[in-house]
Amino acid sequence: MISTGTSDATGTNLQQPSGDPTGRLTLLHTSDWHIGRTLYGRKRYAEFEAFLDWLAQTIEQEGIDVLLVAGDIFDTTTPSNRAQTLYYRFLCRVAAANCRHVVVIGGNHDSPSFLNAPRDLLKALDVHVTGSATENRADEVLALCGKDGTAELIVCAVPYLRDRDIRTAEAGESIEDKERKLIDGIRAHYAEVTALAEQKRKALGRDIPIVAMGHLFTAGGQTIEGDGVRELYVGSLAHVTASIFPDWLDYLALGHLHVPQRVNRSETMRYSGSPLPMGFGEARQNKSVCRVTLDAGQGDGRTTVRLIPVPVFQRLERIDGDWEAISTALSRLVSTQSQAWIEVVYDGVEVIGDLRARLDAAVAGSSLEILRVKNNRLSAQVLGQLQEEETLDDLNVQDVFERCLDAHEVPPSQRAELLGAYLETVASLDQEDPGET
């Protein structure tokens, strides 16, 4: 990385860039690393380190010019020292390679103040960080320069937009009023930032590509049970539609949803998905990052996207069925010397009270680890009680609150209002940044 970071129209050389003579740029889009995440008590730092090593190698091998990281770098707003080490070590490695720029935006799991703290230092390495929405929207418009100092790409680096960034609260608002204001606020924010990007391109006097980034939930987006993806705002209707993004964008790099997918069937509007499975529900999911090629020419062929599969660094297996099916599957894994982490879901007819003991005996002496056991048959027999192996990992915050309502025999007529107030409180806690003073 040798070029300067952002430039304005008055300070940018208007000559043609002297990088790729064809005017071609290669981007890599990834998101939702969730460094520091655990799985039923098991730490996963070895997986995160292996992924970041692979990603750095892929950037070098694929000749990537710009890396886009669309939020949720860390799993919590207070990442551990080990998680921070992995992050900064990776950035230093990429900075020393041929990749010219890295653009990082904050996600809902990230602390904006933590991400922004080393921003000026990282900028010297051509690592551009936008941890939170800025008061001056122009700060979210980055003109990235090539080796000769001429602008070659404009990036609308829009981070996760917190409620307070896009909506003014008023007394007596209904949930519907809040949702409408949230959607309008997100739409207005993107309209302003993308308009500034188009103005910058006109000022530069060249038809350089414009890409946008975001960390949000689009309408119709696909999720998987247990992937940890949370609603970002109060209510479930605050999902934006593809219509809020200008159709002239060359590419839209989104984060938040863990399933790799297109937005509204568009090839150039995508979620890269999480590179590691966040739970056993994603065990059989193919993970990938997006390699995006931008050509200097105009028209439909300007942008091409190719998915690069991410290797499996720690195999996860979900085994379900009756005892015979489970026993057979475990025997097969033992015979292949698998080192998988396993979730067992027993739903046979026979009531097995010693299921855990049988499972431990089946994998004894192997490298298999059974992290979770769900005995559906036993659970059905013990009505009104939590199953023995159920933990808080199996429940989300709404499940816990609803169990509390059940325990206190709250009548149905009062539940909707109480649940709405509770979810609003939880959402406001998610919006807080522990790094702010």
Tab-separated table of C-alpha atoms in Angstrom:
chain	number	residue	atom	x	y	z
A	1	MET	CA	0.000	0.000	0.000
A	2	ILE	CA	1.728	3.134	-1.127
A	3	SER	CA	-0.920	5.648	-2.079
A	4	THR	CA	-2.605	8.313	-0.018
A	5	GLY	CA	-6.022	7.649	1.498
A	6	THR	CA	-8.839	10.018	0.600
A	7	SER	CA	-8.567	12.962	-1.778
A	8	ASP	CA	-10.792	15.836	-2.821
A	9	ALA	CA	-11.331	17.295	-6.255
A	10	THR	CA	-8.818	20.088	-5.790
A	11	GLY	CA	-5.994	17.839	-4.598
A	12	THR	CA	-6.328	14.880	-6.939
A	13	ASN	CA	-4.307	14.385	-10.097
A	14	LEU	CA	-6.701	14.143	-13.040
A	15	GLN	CA	-4.376	12.072	-15.229
A	16	GLN	CA	-5.333	8.549	-16.115
A	17	PRO	CA	-4.279	6.054	-13.433
A	18	SER	CA	-1.069	4.209	-14.174
A	19	GLY	CA	-1.962	0.932	-12.465
A	20	ASP	CA	-3.595	-1.802	-14.554
A	21	PRO	CA	-3.417	-0.499	-18.145
A	22	THR	CA	-6.884	-1.926	-18.788
A	23	GLY	CA	-8.376	0.177	-15.987
A	24	ARG	CA	-9.411	-2.985	-14.143
A	25	LEU	CA	-9.760	-3.082	-10.369
A	26	THR	CA	-10.118	-6.204	-8.235
A	27	LEU	CA	-11.957	-6.047	-4.924
A	28	LEU	CA	-12.544	-8.635	-2.221
A	29	HIS	CA	-15.730	-8.354	-0.161
A	30	THR	CA	-16.035	-10.079	3.212
A	31	SER	CA	-17.888	-9.442	6.478
A	32	ASP	CA	-19.103	-10.842	9.783
A	33	TRP	CA	-15.870	-12.326	11.053
A	34	HIS	CA	-17.123	-12.221	14.666
A	35	ILE	CA	-13.618	-12.697	16.041
A	36	GLY	CA	-13.885	-13.966	19.615
A	37	ARG	CA	-17.168	-15.842	19.200
A	38	THR	CA	-17.523	-19.079	21.155
A	39	LEU	CA	-19.636	-22.147	20.439
A	40	TYR	CA	-21.231	-23.776	23.484
A	41	GLY	CA	-18.294	-22.724	25.607
A	42	ARG	CA	-15.559	-23.652	23.126
A	43	LYS	CA	-13.197	-20.845	22.105
A	44	ARG	CA	-12.513	-20.622	18.381
A	45	TYR	CA	-9.372	-18.504	18.109
A	46	ALA	CA	-7.567	-21.202	16.131
A	47	GLU	CA	-10.291	-21.024	13.476
A	48	PHE	CA	-10.200	-17.236	13.297
A	49	GLU	CA	-6.424	-17.262	12.966
A	50	ALA	CA	-6.560	-19.910	10.233
A	51	PHE	CA	-9.185	-17.915	8.334
A	52	LEU	CA	-7.241	-14.654	8.505
A	53	ASP	CA	-4.067	-16.445	7.349
A	54	TRP	CA	-6.019	-17.908	4.427
A	55	LEU	CA	-7.573	-14.524	3.629
A	56	ALA	CA	-4.167	-12.795	3.543
A	57	GLN	CA	-2.829	-15.501	1.227
A	58	THR	CA	-5.908	-15.235	-1.004
A	59	ILE	CA	-5.496	-11.451	-1.273
A	60	GLU	CA	-1.925	-11.967	-2.505
A	61	GLN	CA	-2.731	-14.850	-4.848
A	62	GLU	CA	-5.774	-13.164	-6.407
A	63	GLY	CA	-4.050	-9.810	-6.902
A	64	ILE	CA	-6.631	-7.934	-4.835
A	65	ASP	CA	-6.406	-4.134	-5.026
A	66	VAL	CA	-9.011	-3.249	-2.370
A	67	LEU	CA	-10.371	-5.266	0.560
A	68	LEU	CA	-13.881	-4.369	1.801
A	69	VAL	CA	-14.869	-5.572	5.302
A	70	ALA	CA	-18.580	-4.903	5.853
A	71	GLY	CA	-18.894	-4.914	9.625
A	72	ASP	CA	-19.006	-7.205	12.668
A	73	ILE	CA	-15.267	-7.641	12.808
A	74	PHE	CA	-15.584	-8.665	16.453
A	75	ASP	CA	-18.305	-10.607	18.222
A	76	THR	CA	-18.581	-8.196	21.144
A	77	THR	CA	-18.030	-4.499	21.767
A	78	THR	CA	-15.237	-5.391	24.205
A	79	PRO	CA	-12.999	-7.800	22.248
A	80	SER	CA	-10.358	-9.762	24.107
A	81	ASN	CA	-6.653	-9.038	23.761
A	82	ARG	CA	-6.259	-12.160	21.655
A	83	ALA	CA	-9.053	-11.085	19.304
A	84	GLN	CA	-7.453	-7.654	18.918
A	85	THR	CA	-4.058	-9.223	18.207
A	86	LEU	CA	-5.499	-11.316	15.378
A	87	TYR	CA	-7.175	-8.246	13.857
A	88	TYR	CA	-4.186	-5.909	13.934
A	89	ARG	CA	-1.725	-8.605	12.876
A	90	PHE	CA	-3.872	-9.285	9.827
A	91	LEU	CA	-4.082	-5.582	8.906
A	92	CYS	CA	-0.299	-5.213	9.169
A	93	ARG	CA	0.225	-8.250	6.967
A	94	VAL	CA	-2.136	-6.965	4.277
A	95	ALA	CA	-0.598	-3.492	4.488
A	96	ALA	CA	2.787	-4.999	3.623
A	97	ALA	CA	1.343	-6.828	0.590
A	98	ASN	CA	0.306	-5.514	-2.826
A	99	CYS	CA	-3.291	-4.750	-1.769
A	100	ARG	CA	-3.533	-0.953	-1.970
A	101	HIS	CA	-6.430	-0.288	0.398
A	102	VAL	CA	-8.521	-1.859	3.142
A	103	VAL	CA	-11.915	-0.326	4.002
A	104	VAL	CA	-13.509	-1.392	7.301
A	105	ILE	CA	-16.975	-0.330	8.499
A	106	GLY	CA	-18.491	-0.972	11.908
A	107	GLY	CA	-21.273	-3.499	12.436
A	108	ASN	CA	-23.884	-3.803	15.163
A	109	HIS	CA	-21.586	-6.084	17.192
A	110	ASP	CA	-18.668	-3.636	17.016
A	111	SER	CA	-17.823	-0.743	19.310
A	112	PRO	CA	-17.587	2.357	17.096
A	113	SER	CA	-15.173	4.086	19.479
A	114	PHE	CA	-12.940	1.011	19.644
A	115	LEU	CA	-12.753	0.691	15.862
A	116	ASN	CA	-12.201	4.422	15.404
A	117	ALA	CA	-9.519	4.817	18.089
A	118	PRO	CA	-6.539	3.859	15.848
A	119	ARG	CA	-8.152	5.279	12.689
A	120	ASP	CA	-5.522	7.963	12.007
A	121	LEU	CA	-2.665	5.530	12.576
A	122	LEU	CA	-4.247	2.892	10.323
A	123	LYS	CA	-4.865	5.495	7.636
A	124	ALA	CA	-1.093	5.793	7.234
A	125	LEU	CA	-1.234	2.131	6.146
A	126	ASP	CA	-4.129	2.875	3.760
A	127	VAL	CA	-6.557	1.123	6.092
A	128	HIS	CA	-9.697	3.277	6.175
A	129	VAL	CA	-12.051	2.772	9.128
A	130	THR	CA	-15.579	4.137	9.556
A	131	GLY	CA	-16.795	2.851	12.907
A	132	SER	CA	-19.951	4.954	13.103
A	133	ALA	CA	-21.992	7.464	11.125
A	134	THR	CA	-20.215	10.799	10.804
A	135	GLU	CA	-21.637	14.291	11.293
A	136	ASN	CA	-20.140	15.304	7.966
A	137	ARG	CA	-21.455	12.773	5.458
A	138	ALA	CA	-18.555	13.563	3.118
A	139	ASP	CA	-16.298	11.722	5.588
A	140	GLU	CA	-18.039	8.504	4.532
A	141	VAL	CA	-17.081	9.082	0.874
A	142	LEU	CA	-13.565	7.807	0.202
A	143	ALA	CA	-11.672	8.492	-3.009
A	144	LEU	CA	-9.069	5.735	-3.080
A	145	CYS	CA	-5.941	6.386	-5.109
A	146	GLY	CA	-3.760	4.162	-7.242
A	147	LYS	CA	0.006	3.890	-7.223
A	148	ASP	CA	0.443	7.208	-9.016
A	149	GLY	CA	-1.833	9.122	-6.662
A	150	THR	CA	-4.809	9.395	-9.018
A	151	ALA	CA	-8.257	8.388	-7.775
A	152	GLU	CA	-9.271	4.954	-9.045
A	153	LEU	CA	-12.289	4.073	-6.876
A	154	ILE	CA	-14.898	5.865	-4.773
A	155	VAL	CA	-16.258	3.974	-1.757
A	156	CYS	CA	-19.368	4.986	0.188
A	157	ALA	CA	-18.234	3.558	3.549
A	158	VAL	CA	-21.566	3.585	5.396
A	159	PRO	CA	-21.368	1.729	8.743
A	160	TYR	CA	-24.178	0.207	10.755
A	161	LEU	CA	-26.608	3.060	11.362
A	162	ARG	CA	-27.715	3.198	14.976
A	163	ASP	CA	-31.166	4.401	15.913
A	164	ARG	CA	-29.859	7.733	17.181
A	165	ASP	CA	-28.005	8.323	13.884
A	166	ILE	CA	-31.132	8.262	11.772
A	167	ARG	CA	-34.184	8.955	13.942
A	168	THR	CA	-35.362	11.602	16.396
A	169	ALA	CA	-37.493	10.075	19.142
A	170	GLU	CA	-40.804	11.721	19.966
A	171	ALA	CA	-43.190	11.139	22.852
A	172	GLY	CA	-46.179	8.958	22.114
A	173	GLU	CA	-44.724	7.282	19.022
A	174	SER	CA	-46.091	3.898	18.041
A	175	ILE	CA	-43.892	1.016	16.922
A	176	GLU	CA	-45.113	1.638	13.378
A	177	ASP	CA	-44.065	5.317	13.593
A	178	LYS	CA	-40.589	4.302	14.772
A	179	GLU	CA	-40.185	1.736	12.003
A	180	ARG	CA	-41.259	4.249	9.373
A	181	LYS	CA	-38.792	6.823	10.670
A	182	LEU	CA	-35.991	4.236	10.723
A	183	ILE	CA	-36.583	3.253	7.102
A	184	ASP	CA	-36.830	6.904	6.050
A	185	GLY	CA	-33.646	7.709	7.963
A	186	ILE	CA	-31.661	4.897	6.364
A	187	ARG	CA	-32.938	5.877	2.918
A	188	ALA	CA	-32.033	9.537	3.462
A	189	HIS	CA	-28.561	8.662	4.745
A	190	TYR	CA	-27.711	6.550	1.706
A	191	ALA	CA	-29.228	9.112	-0.653
A	192	GLU	CA	-27.014	11.839	0.797
A	193	VAL	CA	-23.811	9.800	0.812
A	194	THR	CA	-24.251	8.391	-2.687
A	195	ALA	CA	-25.122	11.846	-4.042
A	196	LEU	CA	-21.865	13.167	-2.576
A	197	ALA	CA	-20.024	10.274	-4.213
A	198	GLU	CA	-21.524	11.099	-7.602
A	199	GLN	CA	-20.552	14.752	-7.142
A	200	LYS	CA	-16.993	13.738	-6.322
A	201	ARG	CA	-16.829	11.591	-9.471
A	202	LYS	CA	-18.017	14.492	-11.611
A	203	ALA	CA	-15.435	16.768	-9.991
A	204	LEU	CA	-12.700	14.257	-10.752
A	205	GLY	CA	-13.692	14.353	-14.408
A	206	ARG	CA	-13.447	10.604	-14.973
A	207	ASP	CA	-15.946	7.768	-14.901
A	208	ILE	CA	-14.292	5.893	-12.053
A	209	PRO	CA	-16.330	3.172	-10.319
A	210	ILE	CA	-18.411	3.805	-7.204
A	211	VAL	CA	-19.132	1.063	-4.701
A	212	ALA	CA	-21.137	1.299	-1.473
A	213	MET	CA	-20.945	-0.609	1.784
A	214	GLY	CA	-23.470	-1.210	4.525
A	215	HIS	CA	-24.348	-3.319	7.539
A	216	LEU	CA	-28.100	-3.819	7.648
A	217	PHE	CA	-31.006	-6.229	7.161
A	218	THR	CA	-32.619	-6.128	3.729
A	219	ALA	CA	-36.188	-7.241	3.174
A	220	GLY	CA	-36.391	-10.890	2.178
A	221	GLY	CA	-32.902	-11.629	3.483
A	222	GLN	CA	-32.215	-15.271	4.343
A	223	THR	CA	-31.143	-16.324	7.830
A	224	ILE	CA	-30.575	-19.704	9.484
A	225	GLU	CA	-31.710	-20.827	12.925
A	226	GLY	CA	-28.939	-20.403	15.458
A	227	ASP	CA	-26.761	-18.111	13.335
A	228	GLY	CA	-26.931	-15.333	15.924
A	229	VAL	CA	-28.273	-12.700	13.495
A	230	ARG	CA	-30.347	-10.235	15.492
A	231	GLU	CA	-33.034	-7.771	14.516
A	232	LEU	CA	-31.283	-4.415	14.336
A	233	TYR	CA	-34.174	-2.202	15.379
A	234	VAL	CA	-37.422	-2.440	17.301
A	235	GLY	CA	-39.957	-4.476	15.355
A	236	SER	CA	-39.403	-6.799	12.440
A	237	LEU	CA	-40.519	-4.447	9.679
A	238	ALA	CA	-37.411	-2.246	9.749
A	239	HIS	CA	-35.849	-4.093	6.825
A	240	VAL	CA	-34.781	-1.923	3.918
A	241	THR	CA	-35.563	-2.753	0.324
A	242	ALA	CA	-33.111	-2.698	-2.548
A	243	SER	CA	-34.802	0.432	-3.870
A	244	ILE	CA	-32.957	2.648	-1.358
A	245	PHE	CA	-29.678	1.980	-3.190
A	246	PRO	CA	-29.054	3.809	-6.501
A	247	ASP	CA	-29.083	1.472	-9.491
A	248	TRP	CA	-25.952	3.150	-10.884
A	249	LEU	CA	-23.715	1.756	-8.123
A	250	ASP	CA	-21.079	-0.550	-9.558
A	251	TYR	CA	-21.231	-2.807	-6.490
A	252	LEU	CA	-22.915	-2.949	-3.067
A	253	ALA	CA	-20.995	-4.806	-0.338
A	254	LEU	CA	-23.251	-5.681	2.590
A	255	GLY	CA	-22.761	-7.319	5.962
A	256	HIS	CA	-24.987	-8.610	8.796
A	257	LEU	CA	-26.625	-11.675	7.232
A	258	HIS	CA	-24.472	-14.791	7.545
A	259	VAL	CA	-25.809	-16.653	4.512
A	260	PRO	CA	-24.022	-15.639	1.275
A	261	GLN	CA	-26.746	-14.199	-0.951
A	262	ARG	CA	-27.739	-11.683	-3.571
A	263	VAL	CA	-30.086	-8.802	-2.791
A	264	ASN	CA	-33.198	-8.756	-4.938
A	265	ARG	CA	-31.506	-11.237	-7.326
A	266	SER	CA	-28.906	-8.654	-8.290
A	267	GLU	CA	-25.419	-9.886	-9.176
A	268	THR	CA	-23.868	-6.648	-7.947
A	269	MET	CA	-25.704	-6.262	-4.606
A	270	ARG	CA	-24.544	-8.954	-2.202
A	271	TYR	CA	-23.998	-10.223	1.287
A	272	SER	CA	-20.692	-12.045	1.454
A	273	GLY	CA	-21.907	-13.977	4.496
A	274	SER	CA	-19.835	-15.008	7.501
A	275	PRO	CA	-16.617	-16.910	6.669
A	276	LEU	CA	-17.070	-19.344	9.581
A	277	PRO	CA	-20.264	-21.170	10.550
A	278	MET	CA	-21.672	-19.371	13.580
A	279	GLY	CA	-23.622	-22.407	14.787
A	280	PHE	CA	-24.555	-25.973	13.955
A	281	GLY	CA	-27.389	-24.733	11.755
A	282	GLU	CA	-24.686	-23.551	9.314
A	283	ALA	CA	-22.686	-26.798	9.509
A	284	ARG	CA	-23.448	-27.824	5.930
A	285	GLN	CA	-23.379	-24.318	4.466
A	286	ASN	CA	-20.763	-23.398	1.868
A	287	LYS	CA	-18.911	-20.273	3.015
A	288	SER	CA	-17.287	-17.832	0.599
A	289	VAL	CA	-15.930	-14.347	-0.048
A	290	CYS	CA	-16.767	-12.229	-3.101
A	291	ARG	CA	-14.100	-11.393	-5.680
A	292	VAL	CA	-15.335	-8.365	-7.607
A	293	THR	CA	-13.767	-7.163	-10.857
A	294	LEU	CA	-14.507	-3.617	-12.017
A	295	ASP	CA	-13.629	-2.752	-15.622
A	296	ALA	CA	-13.135	0.745	-16.946
A	297	GLY	CA	-15.772	0.266	-19.624
A	298	GLN	CA	-19.421	1.109	-19.104
A	299	GLY	CA	-22.521	-1.025	-19.379
A	300	ASP	CA	-23.723	-4.291	-17.887
A	301	GLY	CA	-20.333	-5.960	-18.226
A	302	ARG	CA	-18.509	-3.441	-16.053
A	303	THR	CA	-18.802	-5.532	-12.872
A	304	THR	CA	-18.242	-9.265	-12.558
A	305	VAL	CA	-18.429	-11.275	-9.341
A	306	ARG	CA	-16.865	-14.646	-8.519
A	307	LEU	CA	-17.290	-16.447	-5.224
A	308	ILE	CA	-14.129	-17.857	-3.646
A	309	PRO	CA	-14.929	-20.792	-1.315
A	310	VAL	CA	-13.586	-20.509	2.230
A	311	PRO	CA	-12.004	-23.732	3.520
A	312	VAL	CA	-13.450	-25.511	6.536
A	313	PHE	CA	-11.078	-24.907	9.443
A	314	GLN	CA	-13.115	-26.735	12.084
A	315	ARG	CA	-15.718	-29.217	10.927
A	316	LEU	CA	-19.153	-29.032	12.544
A	317	GLU	CA	-21.646	-31.878	12.343
A	318	ARG	CA	-25.316	-31.988	13.267
A	319	ILE	CA	-26.554	-35.565	13.706
A	320	ASP	CA	-30.242	-36.260	14.200
A	321	GLY	CA	-32.586	-39.225	14.157
A	322	ASP	CA	-33.184	-42.315	16.295
A	323	TRP	CA	-30.431	-44.093	18.202
A	324	GLU	CA	-29.541	-46.416	15.334
A	325	ALA	CA	-29.057	-43.488	12.923
A	326	ILE	CA	-27.032	-41.515	15.450
A	327	SER	CA	-24.878	-44.498	16.404
A	328	THR	CA	-24.175	-45.286	12.750
A	329	ALA	CA	-23.212	-41.699	11.961
A	330	LEU	CA	-20.862	-41.530	14.957
A	331	SER	CA	-19.228	-44.837	14.013
A	332	ARG	CA	-18.582	-43.512	10.516
A	333	LEU	CA	-16.964	-40.348	11.872
A	334	VAL	CA	-14.825	-42.336	14.317
A	335	SER	CA	-13.641	-44.651	11.527
A	336	THR	CA	-12.525	-41.681	9.420
A	337	GLN	CA	-10.631	-40.164	12.389
A	338	SER	CA	-12.734	-37.032	12.158
A	339	GLN	CA	-12.040	-34.174	14.580
A	340	ALA	CA	-15.503	-32.662	14.204
A	341	TRP	CA	-17.476	-30.827	16.854
A	342	ILE	CA	-20.912	-32.417	17.050
A	343	GLU	CA	-24.475	-31.526	17.927
A	344	VAL	CA	-26.769	-34.519	18.510
A	345	VAL	CA	-30.546	-34.172	18.193
A	346	TYR	CA	-32.324	-37.344	19.314
A	347	ASP	CA	-35.907	-37.683	18.121
A	348	GLY	CA	-36.463	-41.433	18.186
A	349	VAL	CA	-39.554	-43.158	19.614
A	350	GLU	CA	-37.668	-44.906	22.427
A	351	VAL	CA	-37.176	-42.905	25.625
A	352	ILE	CA	-33.443	-42.961	26.402
A	353	GLY	CA	-32.614	-41.605	29.816
A	354	ASP	CA	-28.865	-42.261	29.538
A	355	LEU	CA	-28.400	-40.706	26.093
A	356	ARG	CA	-25.362	-38.666	27.105
A	357	ALA	CA	-23.603	-41.709	28.575
A	358	ARG	CA	-24.229	-43.713	25.375
A	359	LEU	CA	-22.867	-40.894	23.252
A	360	ASP	CA	-19.736	-40.518	25.358
A	361	ALA	CA	-19.106	-44.252	25.045
A	362	ALA	CA	-19.606	-44.105	21.259
A	363	VAL	CA	-16.889	-41.460	20.789
A	364	ALA	CA	-14.500	-42.642	23.510
A	365	GLY	CA	-10.894	-42.713	22.323
A	366	SER	CA	-11.619	-40.586	19.242
A	367	SER	CA	-10.978	-36.915	18.468
A	368	LEU	CA	-14.692	-36.169	18.189
A	369	GLU	CA	-16.220	-33.693	20.636
A	370	ILE	CA	-19.934	-33.600	21.358
A	371	LEU	CA	-20.708	-30.003	22.300
A	372	ARG	CA	-24.482	-30.207	22.514
A	373	VAL	CA	-27.109	-32.893	23.037
A	374	LYS	CA	-30.814	-32.303	22.509
A	375	ASN	CA	-33.062	-35.140	23.609
A	376	ASN	CA	-36.388	-34.307	22.005
A	377	ARG	CA	-38.055	-37.536	23.155
A	378	LEU	CA	-37.154	-37.038	26.798
A	379	SER	CA	-38.125	-33.389	26.556
A	380	ALA	CA	-41.562	-34.340	25.305
A	381	GLN	CA	-42.035	-36.715	28.236
A	382	VAL	CA	-41.167	-34.119	30.863
A	383	LEU	CA	-43.942	-31.634	30.140
A	384	GLY	CA	-43.556	-28.084	31.377
A	385	GLN	CA	-39.866	-28.510	32.231
A	386	LEU	CA	-36.700	-27.466	30.458
A	387	GLN	CA	-34.799	-30.418	29.082
A	388	GLU	CA	-31.750	-31.383	31.075
A	389	GLU	CA	-29.182	-30.250	28.507
A	390	GLU	CA	-30.840	-26.950	27.563
A	391	THR	CA	-28.715	-23.904	28.304
A	392	LEU	CA	-28.956	-20.170	27.705
A	393	ASP	CA	-27.059	-20.788	24.451
A	394	ASP	CA	-30.283	-22.387	23.190
A	395	LEU	CA	-32.408	-19.300	23.942
A	396	ASN	CA	-32.458	-15.759	22.615
A	397	VAL	CA	-33.373	-12.726	24.695
A	398	GLN	CA	-37.005	-12.874	23.589
A	399	ASP	CA	-37.276	-16.555	24.544
A	400	VAL	CA	-35.998	-15.777	28.053
A	401	PHE	CA	-38.489	-12.933	28.518
A	402	GLU	CA	-41.394	-15.058	27.275
A	403	ARG	CA	-40.398	-17.810	29.727
A	404	CYS	CA	-40.491	-15.161	32.445
A	405	LEU	CA	-43.996	-14.122	31.381
A	406	ASP	CA	-45.055	-17.773	31.510
A	407	ALA	CA	-43.557	-18.241	34.965
A	408	HIS	CA	-45.447	-15.242	36.319
A	409	GLU	CA	-48.686	-16.228	34.544
A	410	VAL	CA	-49.026	-12.872	32.784
A	411	PRO	CA	-52.366	-12.817	30.896
A	412	PRO	CA	-52.246	-12.722	27.062
A	413	SER	CA	-53.951	-9.310	26.959
A	414	GLN	CA	-50.892	-7.702	28.596
A	415	ARG	CA	-48.138	-9.602	26.813
A	416	ALA	CA	-47.941	-7.666	23.539
A	417	GLU	CA	-47.343	-4.321	25.245
A	418	LEU	CA	-44.837	-5.782	27.730
A	419	LEU	CA	-42.927	-7.608	25.009
A	420	GLY	CA	-42.782	-4.461	22.862
A	421	ALA	CA	-41.408	-2.417	25.770
A	422	TYR	CA	-38.871	-5.141	26.562
A	423	LEU	CA	-37.621	-5.392	22.980
A	424	GLU	CA	-37.291	-1.607	22.804
A	425	THR	CA	-35.169	-1.684	25.963
A	426	VAL	CA	-32.955	-4.458	24.569
A	427	ALA	CA	-32.544	-2.574	21.292
A	428	SER	CA	-31.482	0.582	23.150
A	429	LEU	CA	-28.851	-1.421	25.052
A	430	ASP	CA	-27.508	-2.811	21.773
A	431	GLN	CA	-27.123	0.737	20.486
A	432	GLU	CA	-24.854	1.787	23.358
A	433	ASP	CA	-21.098	1.969	22.868
A	434	PRO	CA	-19.198	0.990	26.046
A	435	GLY	CA	-16.151	2.834	24.740
A	436	GLU	CA	-17.867	6.223	24.822
A	437	THR	CA	-17.264	8.499	27.779
